[in-house]
CSV table of C-alpha atoms in Angstrom, one decimal:
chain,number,residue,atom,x,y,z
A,86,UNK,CA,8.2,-19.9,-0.5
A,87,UNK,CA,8.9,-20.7,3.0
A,88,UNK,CA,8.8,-25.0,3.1
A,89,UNK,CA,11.6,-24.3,0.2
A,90,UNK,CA,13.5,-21.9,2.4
A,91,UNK,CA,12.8,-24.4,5.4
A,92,UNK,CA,14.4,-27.6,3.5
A,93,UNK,CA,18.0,-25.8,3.3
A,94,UNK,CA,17.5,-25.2,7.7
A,95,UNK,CA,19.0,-28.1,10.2
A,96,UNK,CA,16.5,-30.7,11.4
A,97,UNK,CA,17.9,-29.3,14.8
A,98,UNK,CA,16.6,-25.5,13.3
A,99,UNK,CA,12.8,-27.1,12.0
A,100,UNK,CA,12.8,-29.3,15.2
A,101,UNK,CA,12.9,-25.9,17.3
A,102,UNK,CA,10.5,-23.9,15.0
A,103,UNK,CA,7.7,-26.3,15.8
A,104,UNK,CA,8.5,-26.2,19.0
A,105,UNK,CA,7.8,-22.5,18.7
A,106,UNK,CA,4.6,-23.0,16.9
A,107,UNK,CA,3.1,-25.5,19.3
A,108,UNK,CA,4.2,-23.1,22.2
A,109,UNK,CA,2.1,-20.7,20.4
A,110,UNK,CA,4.5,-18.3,20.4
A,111,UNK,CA,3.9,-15.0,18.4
A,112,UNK,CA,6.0,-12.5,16.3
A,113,UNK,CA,6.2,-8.5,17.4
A,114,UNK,CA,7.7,-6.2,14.9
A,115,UNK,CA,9.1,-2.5,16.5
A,116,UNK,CA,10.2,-3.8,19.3
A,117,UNK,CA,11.6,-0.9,21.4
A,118,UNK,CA,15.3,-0.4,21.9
A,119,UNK,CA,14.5,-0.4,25.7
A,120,UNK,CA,13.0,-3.7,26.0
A,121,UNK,CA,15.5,-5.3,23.6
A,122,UNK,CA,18.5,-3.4,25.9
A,123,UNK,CA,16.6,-4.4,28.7
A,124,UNK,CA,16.5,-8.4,27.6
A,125,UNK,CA,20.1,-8.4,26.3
A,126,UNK,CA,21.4,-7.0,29.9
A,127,UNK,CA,19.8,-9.6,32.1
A,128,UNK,CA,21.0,-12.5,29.9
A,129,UNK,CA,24.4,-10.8,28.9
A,130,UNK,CA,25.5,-8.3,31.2
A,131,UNK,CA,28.1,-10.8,33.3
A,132,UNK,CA,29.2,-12.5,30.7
A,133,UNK,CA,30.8,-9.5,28.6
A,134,UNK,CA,31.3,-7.3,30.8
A,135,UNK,CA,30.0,-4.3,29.1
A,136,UNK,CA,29.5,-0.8,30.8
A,137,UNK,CA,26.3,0.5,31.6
A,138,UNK,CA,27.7,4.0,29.7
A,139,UNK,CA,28.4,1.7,26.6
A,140,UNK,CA,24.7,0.6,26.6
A,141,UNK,CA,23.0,3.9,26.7
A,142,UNK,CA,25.8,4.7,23.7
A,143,UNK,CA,24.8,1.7,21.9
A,144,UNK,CA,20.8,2.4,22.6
A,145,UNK,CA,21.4,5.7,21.0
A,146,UNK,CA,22.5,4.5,18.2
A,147,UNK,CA,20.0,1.9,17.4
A,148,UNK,CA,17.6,5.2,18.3
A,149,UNK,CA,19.1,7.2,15.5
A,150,UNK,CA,19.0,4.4,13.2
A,151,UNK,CA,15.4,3.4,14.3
A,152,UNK,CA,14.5,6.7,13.2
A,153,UNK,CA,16.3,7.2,9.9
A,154,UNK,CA,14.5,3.9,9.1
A,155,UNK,CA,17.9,2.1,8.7
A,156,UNK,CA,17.1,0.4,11.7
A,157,UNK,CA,15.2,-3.0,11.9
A,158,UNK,CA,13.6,-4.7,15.4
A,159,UNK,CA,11.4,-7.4,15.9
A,160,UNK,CA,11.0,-10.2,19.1
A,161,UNK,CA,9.1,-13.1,20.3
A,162,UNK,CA,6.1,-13.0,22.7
A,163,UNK,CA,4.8,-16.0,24.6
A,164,UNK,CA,0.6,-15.9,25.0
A,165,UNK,CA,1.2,-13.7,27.7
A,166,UNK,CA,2.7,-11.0,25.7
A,167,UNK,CA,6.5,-11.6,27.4
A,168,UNK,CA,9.0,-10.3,25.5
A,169,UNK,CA,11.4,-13.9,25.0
A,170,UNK,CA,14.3,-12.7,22.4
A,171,UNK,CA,14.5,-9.7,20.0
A,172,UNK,CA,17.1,-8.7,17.5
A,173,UNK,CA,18.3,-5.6,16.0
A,174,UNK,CA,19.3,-5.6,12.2
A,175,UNK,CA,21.0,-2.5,10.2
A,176,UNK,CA,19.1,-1.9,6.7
A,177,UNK,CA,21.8,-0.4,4.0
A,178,UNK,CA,21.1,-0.8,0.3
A,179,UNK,CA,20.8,-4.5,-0.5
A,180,UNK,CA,21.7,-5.9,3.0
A,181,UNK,CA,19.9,-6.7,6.0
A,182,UNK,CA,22.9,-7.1,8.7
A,183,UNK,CA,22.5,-8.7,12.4
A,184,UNK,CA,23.6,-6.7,15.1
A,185,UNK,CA,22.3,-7.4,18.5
A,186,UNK,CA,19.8,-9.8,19.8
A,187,UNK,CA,18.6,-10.7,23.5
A,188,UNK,CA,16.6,-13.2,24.7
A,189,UNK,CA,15.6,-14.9,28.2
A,190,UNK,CA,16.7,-18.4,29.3
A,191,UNK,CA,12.5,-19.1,28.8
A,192,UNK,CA,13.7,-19.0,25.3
A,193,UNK,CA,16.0,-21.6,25.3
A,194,UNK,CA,13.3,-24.4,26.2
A,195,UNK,CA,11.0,-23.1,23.3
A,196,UNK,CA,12.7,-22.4,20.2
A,197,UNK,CA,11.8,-18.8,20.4
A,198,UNK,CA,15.3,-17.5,18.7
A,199,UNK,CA,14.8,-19.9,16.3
A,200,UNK,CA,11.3,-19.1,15.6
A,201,UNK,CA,12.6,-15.3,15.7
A,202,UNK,CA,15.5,-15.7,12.7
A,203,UNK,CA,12.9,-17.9,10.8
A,204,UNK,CA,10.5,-15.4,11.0
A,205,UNK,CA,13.2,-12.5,9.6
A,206,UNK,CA,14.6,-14.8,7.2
A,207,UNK,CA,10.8,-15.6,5.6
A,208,UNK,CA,10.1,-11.5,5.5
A,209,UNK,CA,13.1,-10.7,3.4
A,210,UNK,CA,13.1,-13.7,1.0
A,211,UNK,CA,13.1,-13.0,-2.1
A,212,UNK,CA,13.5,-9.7,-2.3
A,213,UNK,CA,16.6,-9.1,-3.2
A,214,UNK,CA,18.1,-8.5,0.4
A,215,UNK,CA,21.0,-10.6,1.5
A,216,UNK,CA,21.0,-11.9,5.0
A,217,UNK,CA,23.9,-10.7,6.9
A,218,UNK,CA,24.3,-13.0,9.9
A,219,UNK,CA,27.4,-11.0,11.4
A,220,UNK,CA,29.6,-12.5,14.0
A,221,UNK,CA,30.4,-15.9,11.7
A,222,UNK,CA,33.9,-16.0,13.1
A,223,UNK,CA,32.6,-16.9,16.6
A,224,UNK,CA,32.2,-20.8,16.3
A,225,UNK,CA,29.1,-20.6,18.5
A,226,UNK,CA,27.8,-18.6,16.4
A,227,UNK,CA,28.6,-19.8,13.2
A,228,UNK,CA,27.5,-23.2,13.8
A,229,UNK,CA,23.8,-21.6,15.3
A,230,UNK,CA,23.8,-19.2,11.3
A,231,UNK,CA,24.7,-23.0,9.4
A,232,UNK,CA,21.8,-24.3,10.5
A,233,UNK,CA,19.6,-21.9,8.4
A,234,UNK,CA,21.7,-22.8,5.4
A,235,UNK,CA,23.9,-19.5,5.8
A,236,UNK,CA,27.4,-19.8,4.9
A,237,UNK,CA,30.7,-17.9,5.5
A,238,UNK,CA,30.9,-15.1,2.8
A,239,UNK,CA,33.8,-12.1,4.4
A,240,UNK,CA,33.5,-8.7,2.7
A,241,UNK,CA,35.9,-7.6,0.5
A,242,UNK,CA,38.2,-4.9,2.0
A,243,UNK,CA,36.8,-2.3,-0.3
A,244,UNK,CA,33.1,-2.7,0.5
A,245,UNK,CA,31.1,0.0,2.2
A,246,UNK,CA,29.9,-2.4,5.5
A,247,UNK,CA,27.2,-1.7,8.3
A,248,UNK,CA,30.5,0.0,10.3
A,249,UNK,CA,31.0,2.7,7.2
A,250,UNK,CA,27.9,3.5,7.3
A,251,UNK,CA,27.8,4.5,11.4
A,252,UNK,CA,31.0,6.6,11.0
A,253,UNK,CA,29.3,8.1,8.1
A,254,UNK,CA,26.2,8.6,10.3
A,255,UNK,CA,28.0,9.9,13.6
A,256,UNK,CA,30.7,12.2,11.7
């Protein structure tokens, strides 16, 4: 139930999901691989350094998984219906894997990317999905996933990850 699930999160993590709430704040599943694109650029873009040609490539994708249903997309809208952060998640067998996520600076101030991995956490809860955070050996990162209780778990070499599955997708 979600107060048990919210006892293992950071006060930090609770602190930020009320925020959310009294923000009033709401949750938008199917959220298009434009707009999250679109949100990821403006925040990201600079900082990475990633080619326009390696986003359309990357949009692709998350089109092709989108439709083969092994693609997952939700986001945060404030009461005007602004898109504040999204995420992108790869569905495979058991696991529900973190790939991409956007969000606006708004979204900073109002807990809204907490809110949004509460909300994805809360859906998937019990049954029988594991939560792949992703990107865990990025300190940044990893300390942000610890706050929801997540902990550092590396596949073993001979598992069948969310990368096996592309190449088996795209070959």
């Amino acid at each position: 139930d979600a107060p048990a699930l919210e006892r293992g999160y950071s006060r930090s993590a609770r602190r930020n999901i009320h925020k959310a709430n009294e923000a009033g704040l709401r949750i938008k599943e199917g959220i298009t691989s434009t707009d999250l694109m679109i949100l990821h650029r403006l925040r990201y873009r600079d900082l990475i350094g990633v080619a326009k040609v390696d986003y359309e490539r990357f949009q692709e994708l998350m089109d092709q998984l989108l439709d083969r249903g092994m693609g997952y997309t939700v986001g945060v809208m404030d009461k005007e219906g602004h898109l504040l952060a999204a995420s992108f998640y790869i569905r495979f067998k058991d696991r529900l894997t973190f790939i991409f996520n956007g969000n606006d600076q708004e979204s900073l101030k109002n807990g809204a990317t907490h809110y949004l991995k509460n909300f994805v956490i809360r859906k998937f809860a019990g049954k029988g999905i594991i939560m792949d955070f992703e990107g865990s050996d990025t300190p940044d990162f990893a300390r942000f996933y610890r706050q929801y209780g997540a902990h550092n778990e590396p596949y073993p070499r001979w598992e069948a990850g969310p990368l096996s599955v592309l190449r088996r997708l795209f070959n």
